mmCIF file of N, CA and C in Angstrom:
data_model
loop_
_atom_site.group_PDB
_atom_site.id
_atom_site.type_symbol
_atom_site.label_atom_id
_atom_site.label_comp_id
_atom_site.label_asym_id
_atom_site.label_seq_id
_atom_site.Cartn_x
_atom_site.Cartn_y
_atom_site.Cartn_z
ATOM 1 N N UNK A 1 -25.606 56.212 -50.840
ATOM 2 C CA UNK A 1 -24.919 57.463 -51.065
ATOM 3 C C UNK A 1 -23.558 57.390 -50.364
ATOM 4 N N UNK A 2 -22.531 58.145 -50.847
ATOM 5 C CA UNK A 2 -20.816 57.546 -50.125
ATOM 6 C C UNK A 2 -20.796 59.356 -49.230
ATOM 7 N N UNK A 3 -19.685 59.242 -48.797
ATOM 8 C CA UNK A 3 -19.316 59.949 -47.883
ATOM 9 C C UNK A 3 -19.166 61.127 -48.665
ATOM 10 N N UNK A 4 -18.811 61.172 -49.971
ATOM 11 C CA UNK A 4 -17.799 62.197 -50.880
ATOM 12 C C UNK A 4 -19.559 62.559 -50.975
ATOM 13 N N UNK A 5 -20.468 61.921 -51.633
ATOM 14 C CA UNK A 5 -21.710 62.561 -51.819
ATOM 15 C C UNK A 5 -22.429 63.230 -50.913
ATOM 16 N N UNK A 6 -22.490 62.858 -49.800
ATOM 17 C CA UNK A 6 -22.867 63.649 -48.551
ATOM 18 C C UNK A 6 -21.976 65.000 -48.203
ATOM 19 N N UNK A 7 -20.663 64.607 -48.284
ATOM 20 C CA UNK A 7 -20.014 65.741 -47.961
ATOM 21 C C UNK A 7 -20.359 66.712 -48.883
ATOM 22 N N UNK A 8 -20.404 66.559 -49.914
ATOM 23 C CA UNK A 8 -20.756 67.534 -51.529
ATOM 24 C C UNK A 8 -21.887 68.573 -50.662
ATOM 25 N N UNK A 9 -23.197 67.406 -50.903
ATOM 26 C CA UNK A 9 -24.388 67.876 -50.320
ATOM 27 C C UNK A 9 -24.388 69.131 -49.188
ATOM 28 N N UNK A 10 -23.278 68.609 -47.867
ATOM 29 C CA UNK A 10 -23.512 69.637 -47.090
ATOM 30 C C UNK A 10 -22.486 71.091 -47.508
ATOM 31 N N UNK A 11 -21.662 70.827 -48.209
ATOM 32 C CA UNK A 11 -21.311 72.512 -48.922
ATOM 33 C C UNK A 11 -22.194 72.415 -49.492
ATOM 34 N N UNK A 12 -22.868 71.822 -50.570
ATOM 35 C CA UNK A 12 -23.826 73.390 -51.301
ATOM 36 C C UNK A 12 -24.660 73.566 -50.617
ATOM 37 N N UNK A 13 -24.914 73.137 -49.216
ATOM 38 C CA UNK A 13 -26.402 73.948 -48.260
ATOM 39 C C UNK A 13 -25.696 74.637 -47.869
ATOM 40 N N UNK A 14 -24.418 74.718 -47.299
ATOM 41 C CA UNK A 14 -23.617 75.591 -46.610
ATOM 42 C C UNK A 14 -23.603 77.220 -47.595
ATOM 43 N N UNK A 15 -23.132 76.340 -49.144
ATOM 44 C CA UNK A 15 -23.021 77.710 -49.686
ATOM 45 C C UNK A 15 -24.275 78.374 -50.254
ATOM 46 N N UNK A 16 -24.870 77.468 -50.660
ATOM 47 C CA UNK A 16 -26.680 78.160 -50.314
ATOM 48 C C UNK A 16 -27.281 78.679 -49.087
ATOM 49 N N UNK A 17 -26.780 78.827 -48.127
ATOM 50 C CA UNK A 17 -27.360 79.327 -46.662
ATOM 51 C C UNK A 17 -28.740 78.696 -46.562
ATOM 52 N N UNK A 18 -28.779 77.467 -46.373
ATOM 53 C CA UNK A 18 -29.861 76.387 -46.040
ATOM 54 C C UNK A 18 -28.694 75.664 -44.873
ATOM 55 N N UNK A 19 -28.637 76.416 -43.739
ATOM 56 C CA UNK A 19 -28.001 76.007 -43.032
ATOM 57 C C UNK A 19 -28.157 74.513 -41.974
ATOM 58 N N UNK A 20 -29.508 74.457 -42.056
ATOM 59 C CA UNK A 20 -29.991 72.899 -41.151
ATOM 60 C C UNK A 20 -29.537 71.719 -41.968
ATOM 61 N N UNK A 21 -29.626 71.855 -43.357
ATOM 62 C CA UNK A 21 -29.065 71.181 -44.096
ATOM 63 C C UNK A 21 -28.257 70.554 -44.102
ATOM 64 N N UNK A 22 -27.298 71.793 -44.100
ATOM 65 C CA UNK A 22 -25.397 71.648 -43.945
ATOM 66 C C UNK A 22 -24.855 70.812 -42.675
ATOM 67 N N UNK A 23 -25.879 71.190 -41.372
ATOM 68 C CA UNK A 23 -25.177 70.819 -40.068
ATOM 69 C C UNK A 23 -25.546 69.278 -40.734
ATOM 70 N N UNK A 24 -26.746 68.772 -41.001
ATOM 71 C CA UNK A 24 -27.273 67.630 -41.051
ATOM 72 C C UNK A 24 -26.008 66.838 -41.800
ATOM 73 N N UNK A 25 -26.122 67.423 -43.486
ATOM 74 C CA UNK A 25 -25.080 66.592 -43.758
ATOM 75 C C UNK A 25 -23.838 66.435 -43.288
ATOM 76 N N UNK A 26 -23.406 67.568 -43.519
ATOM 77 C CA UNK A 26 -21.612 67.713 -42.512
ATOM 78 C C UNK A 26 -21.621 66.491 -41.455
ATOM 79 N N UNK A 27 -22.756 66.380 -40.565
ATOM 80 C CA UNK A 27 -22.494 65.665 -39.330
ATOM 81 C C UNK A 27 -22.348 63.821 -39.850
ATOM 82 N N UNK A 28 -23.143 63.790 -41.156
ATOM 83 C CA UNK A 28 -23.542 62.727 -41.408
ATOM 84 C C UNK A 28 -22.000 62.253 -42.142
ATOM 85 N N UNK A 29 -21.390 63.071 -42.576
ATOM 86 C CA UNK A 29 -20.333 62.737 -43.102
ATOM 87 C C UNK A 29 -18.901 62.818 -42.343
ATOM 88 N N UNK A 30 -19.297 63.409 -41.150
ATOM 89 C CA UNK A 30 -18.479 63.534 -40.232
ATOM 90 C C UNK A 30 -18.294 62.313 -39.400
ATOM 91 N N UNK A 31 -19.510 61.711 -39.412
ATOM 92 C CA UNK A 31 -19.824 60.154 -38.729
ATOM 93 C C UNK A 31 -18.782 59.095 -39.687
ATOM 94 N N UNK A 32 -18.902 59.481 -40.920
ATOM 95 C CA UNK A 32 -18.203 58.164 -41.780
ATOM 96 C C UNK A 32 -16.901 58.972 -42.064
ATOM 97 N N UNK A 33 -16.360 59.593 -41.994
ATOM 98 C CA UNK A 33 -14.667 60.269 -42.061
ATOM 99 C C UNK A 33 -14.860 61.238 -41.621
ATOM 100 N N UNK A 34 -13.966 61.522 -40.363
ATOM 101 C CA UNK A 34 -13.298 62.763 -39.864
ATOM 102 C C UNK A 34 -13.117 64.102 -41.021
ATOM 103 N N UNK A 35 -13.979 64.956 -40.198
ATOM 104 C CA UNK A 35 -14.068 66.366 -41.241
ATOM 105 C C UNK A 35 -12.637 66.938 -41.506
ATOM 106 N N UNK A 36 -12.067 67.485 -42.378
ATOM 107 C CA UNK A 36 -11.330 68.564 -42.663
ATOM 108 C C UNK A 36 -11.387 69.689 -42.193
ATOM 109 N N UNK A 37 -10.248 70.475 -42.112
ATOM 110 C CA UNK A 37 -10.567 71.980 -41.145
ATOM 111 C C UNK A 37 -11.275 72.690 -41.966
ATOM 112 N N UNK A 38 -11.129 72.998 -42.866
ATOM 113 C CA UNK A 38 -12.241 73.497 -43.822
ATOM 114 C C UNK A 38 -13.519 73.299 -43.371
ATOM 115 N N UNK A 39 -13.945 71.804 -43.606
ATOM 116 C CA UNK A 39 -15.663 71.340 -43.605
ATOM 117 C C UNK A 39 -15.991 71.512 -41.740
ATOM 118 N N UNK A 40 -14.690 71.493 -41.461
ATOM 119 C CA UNK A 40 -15.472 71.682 -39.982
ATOM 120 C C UNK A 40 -15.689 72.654 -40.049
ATOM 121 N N UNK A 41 -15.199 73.801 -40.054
ATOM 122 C CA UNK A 41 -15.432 75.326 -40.021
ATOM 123 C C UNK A 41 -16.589 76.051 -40.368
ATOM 124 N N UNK A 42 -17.034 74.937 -41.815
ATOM 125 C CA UNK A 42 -18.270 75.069 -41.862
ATOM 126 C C UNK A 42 -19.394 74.803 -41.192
ATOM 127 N N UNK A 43 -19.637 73.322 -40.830
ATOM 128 C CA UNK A 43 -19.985 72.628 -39.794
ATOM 129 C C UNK A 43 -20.401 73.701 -38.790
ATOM 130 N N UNK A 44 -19.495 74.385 -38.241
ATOM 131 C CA UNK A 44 -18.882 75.168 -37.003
ATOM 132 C C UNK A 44 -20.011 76.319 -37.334
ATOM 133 N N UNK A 45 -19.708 77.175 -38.170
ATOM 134 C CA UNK A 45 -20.529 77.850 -38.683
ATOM 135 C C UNK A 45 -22.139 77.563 -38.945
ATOM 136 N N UNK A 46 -22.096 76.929 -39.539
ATOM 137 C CA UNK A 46 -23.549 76.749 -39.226
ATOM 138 C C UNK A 46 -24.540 75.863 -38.376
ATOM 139 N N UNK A 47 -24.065 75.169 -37.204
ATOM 140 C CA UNK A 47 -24.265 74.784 -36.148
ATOM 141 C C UNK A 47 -24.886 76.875 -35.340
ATOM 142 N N UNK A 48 -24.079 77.180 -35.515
ATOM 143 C CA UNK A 48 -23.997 78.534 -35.063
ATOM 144 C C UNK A 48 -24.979 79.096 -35.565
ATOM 145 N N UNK A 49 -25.253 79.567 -36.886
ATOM 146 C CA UNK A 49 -26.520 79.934 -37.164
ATOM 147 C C UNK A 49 -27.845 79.041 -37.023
ATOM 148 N N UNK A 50 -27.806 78.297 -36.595
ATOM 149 C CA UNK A 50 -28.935 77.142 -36.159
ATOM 150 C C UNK A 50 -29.175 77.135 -34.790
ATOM 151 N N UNK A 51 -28.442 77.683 -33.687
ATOM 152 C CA UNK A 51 -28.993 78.031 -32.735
ATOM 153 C C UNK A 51 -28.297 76.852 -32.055
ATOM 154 N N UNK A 52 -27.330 76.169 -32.595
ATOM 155 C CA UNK A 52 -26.767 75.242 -31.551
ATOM 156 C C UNK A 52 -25.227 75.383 -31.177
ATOM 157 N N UNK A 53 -25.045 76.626 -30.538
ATOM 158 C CA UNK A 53 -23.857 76.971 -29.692
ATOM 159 C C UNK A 53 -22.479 76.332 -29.333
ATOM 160 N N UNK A 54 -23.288 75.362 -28.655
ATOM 161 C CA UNK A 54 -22.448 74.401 -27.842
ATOM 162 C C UNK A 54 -21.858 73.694 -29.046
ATOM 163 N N UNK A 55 -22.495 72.528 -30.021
ATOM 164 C CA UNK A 55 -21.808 72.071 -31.107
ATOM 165 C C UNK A 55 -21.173 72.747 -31.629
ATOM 166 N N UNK A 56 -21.051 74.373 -31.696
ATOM 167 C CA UNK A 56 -20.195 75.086 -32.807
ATOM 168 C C UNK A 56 -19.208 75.209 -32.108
ATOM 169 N N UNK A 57 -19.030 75.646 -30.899
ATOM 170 C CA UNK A 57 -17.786 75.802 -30.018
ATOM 171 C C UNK A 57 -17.240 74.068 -30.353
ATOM 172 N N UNK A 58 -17.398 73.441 -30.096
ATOM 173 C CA UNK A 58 -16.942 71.988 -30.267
ATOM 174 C C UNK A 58 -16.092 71.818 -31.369
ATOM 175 N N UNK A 59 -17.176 72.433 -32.435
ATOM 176 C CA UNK A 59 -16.222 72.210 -33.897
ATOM 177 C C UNK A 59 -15.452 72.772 -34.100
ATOM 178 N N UNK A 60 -15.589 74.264 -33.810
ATOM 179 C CA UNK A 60 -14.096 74.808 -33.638
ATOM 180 C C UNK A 60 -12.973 74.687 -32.989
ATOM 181 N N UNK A 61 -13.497 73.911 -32.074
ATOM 182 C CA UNK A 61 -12.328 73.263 -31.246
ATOM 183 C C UNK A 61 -11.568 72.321 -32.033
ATOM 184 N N UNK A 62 -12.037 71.195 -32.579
ATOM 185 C CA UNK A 62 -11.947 70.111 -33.507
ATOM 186 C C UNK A 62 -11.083 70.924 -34.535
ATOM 187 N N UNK A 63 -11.453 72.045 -35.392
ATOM 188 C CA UNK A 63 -10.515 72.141 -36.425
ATOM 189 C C UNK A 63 -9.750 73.096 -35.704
ATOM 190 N N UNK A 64 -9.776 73.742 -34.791
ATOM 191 C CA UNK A 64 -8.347 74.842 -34.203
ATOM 192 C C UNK A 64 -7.035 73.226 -33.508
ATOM 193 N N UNK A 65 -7.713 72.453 -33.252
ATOM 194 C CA UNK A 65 -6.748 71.701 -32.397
ATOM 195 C C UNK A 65 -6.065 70.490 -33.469
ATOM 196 N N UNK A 66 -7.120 70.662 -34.784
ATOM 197 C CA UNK A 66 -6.658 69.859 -36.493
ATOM 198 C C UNK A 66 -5.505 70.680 -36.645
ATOM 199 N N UNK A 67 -5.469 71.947 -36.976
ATOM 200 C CA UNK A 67 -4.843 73.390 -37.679
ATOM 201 C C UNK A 67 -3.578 73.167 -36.994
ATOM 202 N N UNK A 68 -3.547 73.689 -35.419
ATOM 203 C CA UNK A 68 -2.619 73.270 -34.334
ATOM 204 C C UNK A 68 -1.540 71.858 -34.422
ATOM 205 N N UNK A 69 -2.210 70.587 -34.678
ATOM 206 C CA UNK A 69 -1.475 69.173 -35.157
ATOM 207 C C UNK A 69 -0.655 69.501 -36.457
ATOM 208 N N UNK A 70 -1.324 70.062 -37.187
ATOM 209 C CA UNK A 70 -0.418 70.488 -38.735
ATOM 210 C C UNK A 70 0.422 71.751 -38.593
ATOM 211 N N UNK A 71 0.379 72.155 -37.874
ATOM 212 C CA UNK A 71 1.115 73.114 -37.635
ATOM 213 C C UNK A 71 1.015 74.592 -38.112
ATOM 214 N N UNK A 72 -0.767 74.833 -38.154
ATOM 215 C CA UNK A 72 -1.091 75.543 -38.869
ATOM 216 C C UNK A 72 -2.512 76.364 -37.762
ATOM 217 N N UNK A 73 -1.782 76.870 -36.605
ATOM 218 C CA UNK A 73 -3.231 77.505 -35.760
ATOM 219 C C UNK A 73 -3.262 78.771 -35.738
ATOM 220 N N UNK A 74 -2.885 79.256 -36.822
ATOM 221 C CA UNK A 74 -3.268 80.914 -37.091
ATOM 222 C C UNK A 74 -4.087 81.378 -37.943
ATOM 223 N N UNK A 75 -4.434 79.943 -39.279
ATOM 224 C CA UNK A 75 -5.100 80.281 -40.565
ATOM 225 C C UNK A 75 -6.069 80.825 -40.600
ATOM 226 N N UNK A 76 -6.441 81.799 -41.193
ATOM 227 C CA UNK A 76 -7.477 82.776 -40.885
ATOM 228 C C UNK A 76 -8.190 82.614 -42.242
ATOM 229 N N UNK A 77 -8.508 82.018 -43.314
ATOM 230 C CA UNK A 77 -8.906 81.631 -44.312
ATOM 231 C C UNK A 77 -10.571 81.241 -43.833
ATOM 232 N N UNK A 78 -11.382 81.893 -44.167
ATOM 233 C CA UNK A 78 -12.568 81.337 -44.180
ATOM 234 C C UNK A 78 -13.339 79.989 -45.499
ATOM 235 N N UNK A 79 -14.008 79.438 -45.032
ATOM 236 C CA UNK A 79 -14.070 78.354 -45.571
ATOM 237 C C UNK A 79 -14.758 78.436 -47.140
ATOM 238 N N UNK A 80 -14.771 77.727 -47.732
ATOM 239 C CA UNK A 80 -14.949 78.308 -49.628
ATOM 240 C C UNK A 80 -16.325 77.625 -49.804
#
């Protein structure tokens, strides 16, 4: 399975709210290419509804300090 397929996978758990899913894949695809602020956000998000805190603060760190490099740390766009 490639990275683009995994990543797929963890949006539609994300957008299905099968959130263990999402962290699972996201992370798995996060291992083979650096997430997007987008997919982190998600990531971020549902780390959060899974009861794992600490990783979600992390990820948001990861895409506020992505957003910040591009010159973009105000975007308030939630993730699609």
């Amino acid at each position: 399975m490639t990275t683009v397929d995994v990543l797929e996978r963890g949006r539609r758990s994300f957008a299905a709210g099968r959130w263990a899913d999402a962290c699972a894949h996201l992370a798995d695809a996060d291992r083979d290419a650096p997430l997007e602020p987008a997919d982190l956000e998600r990531s971020a998000t549902a780390a959060y509804l899974t009861g794992r805190e600490a990783d979600s603060v992390a990820l948001w760190e990861r895409a506020h300090h992505l957003l910040t490099r591009r010159g973009d740390p105000a975007r308030r766009s939630p993730p699609a």
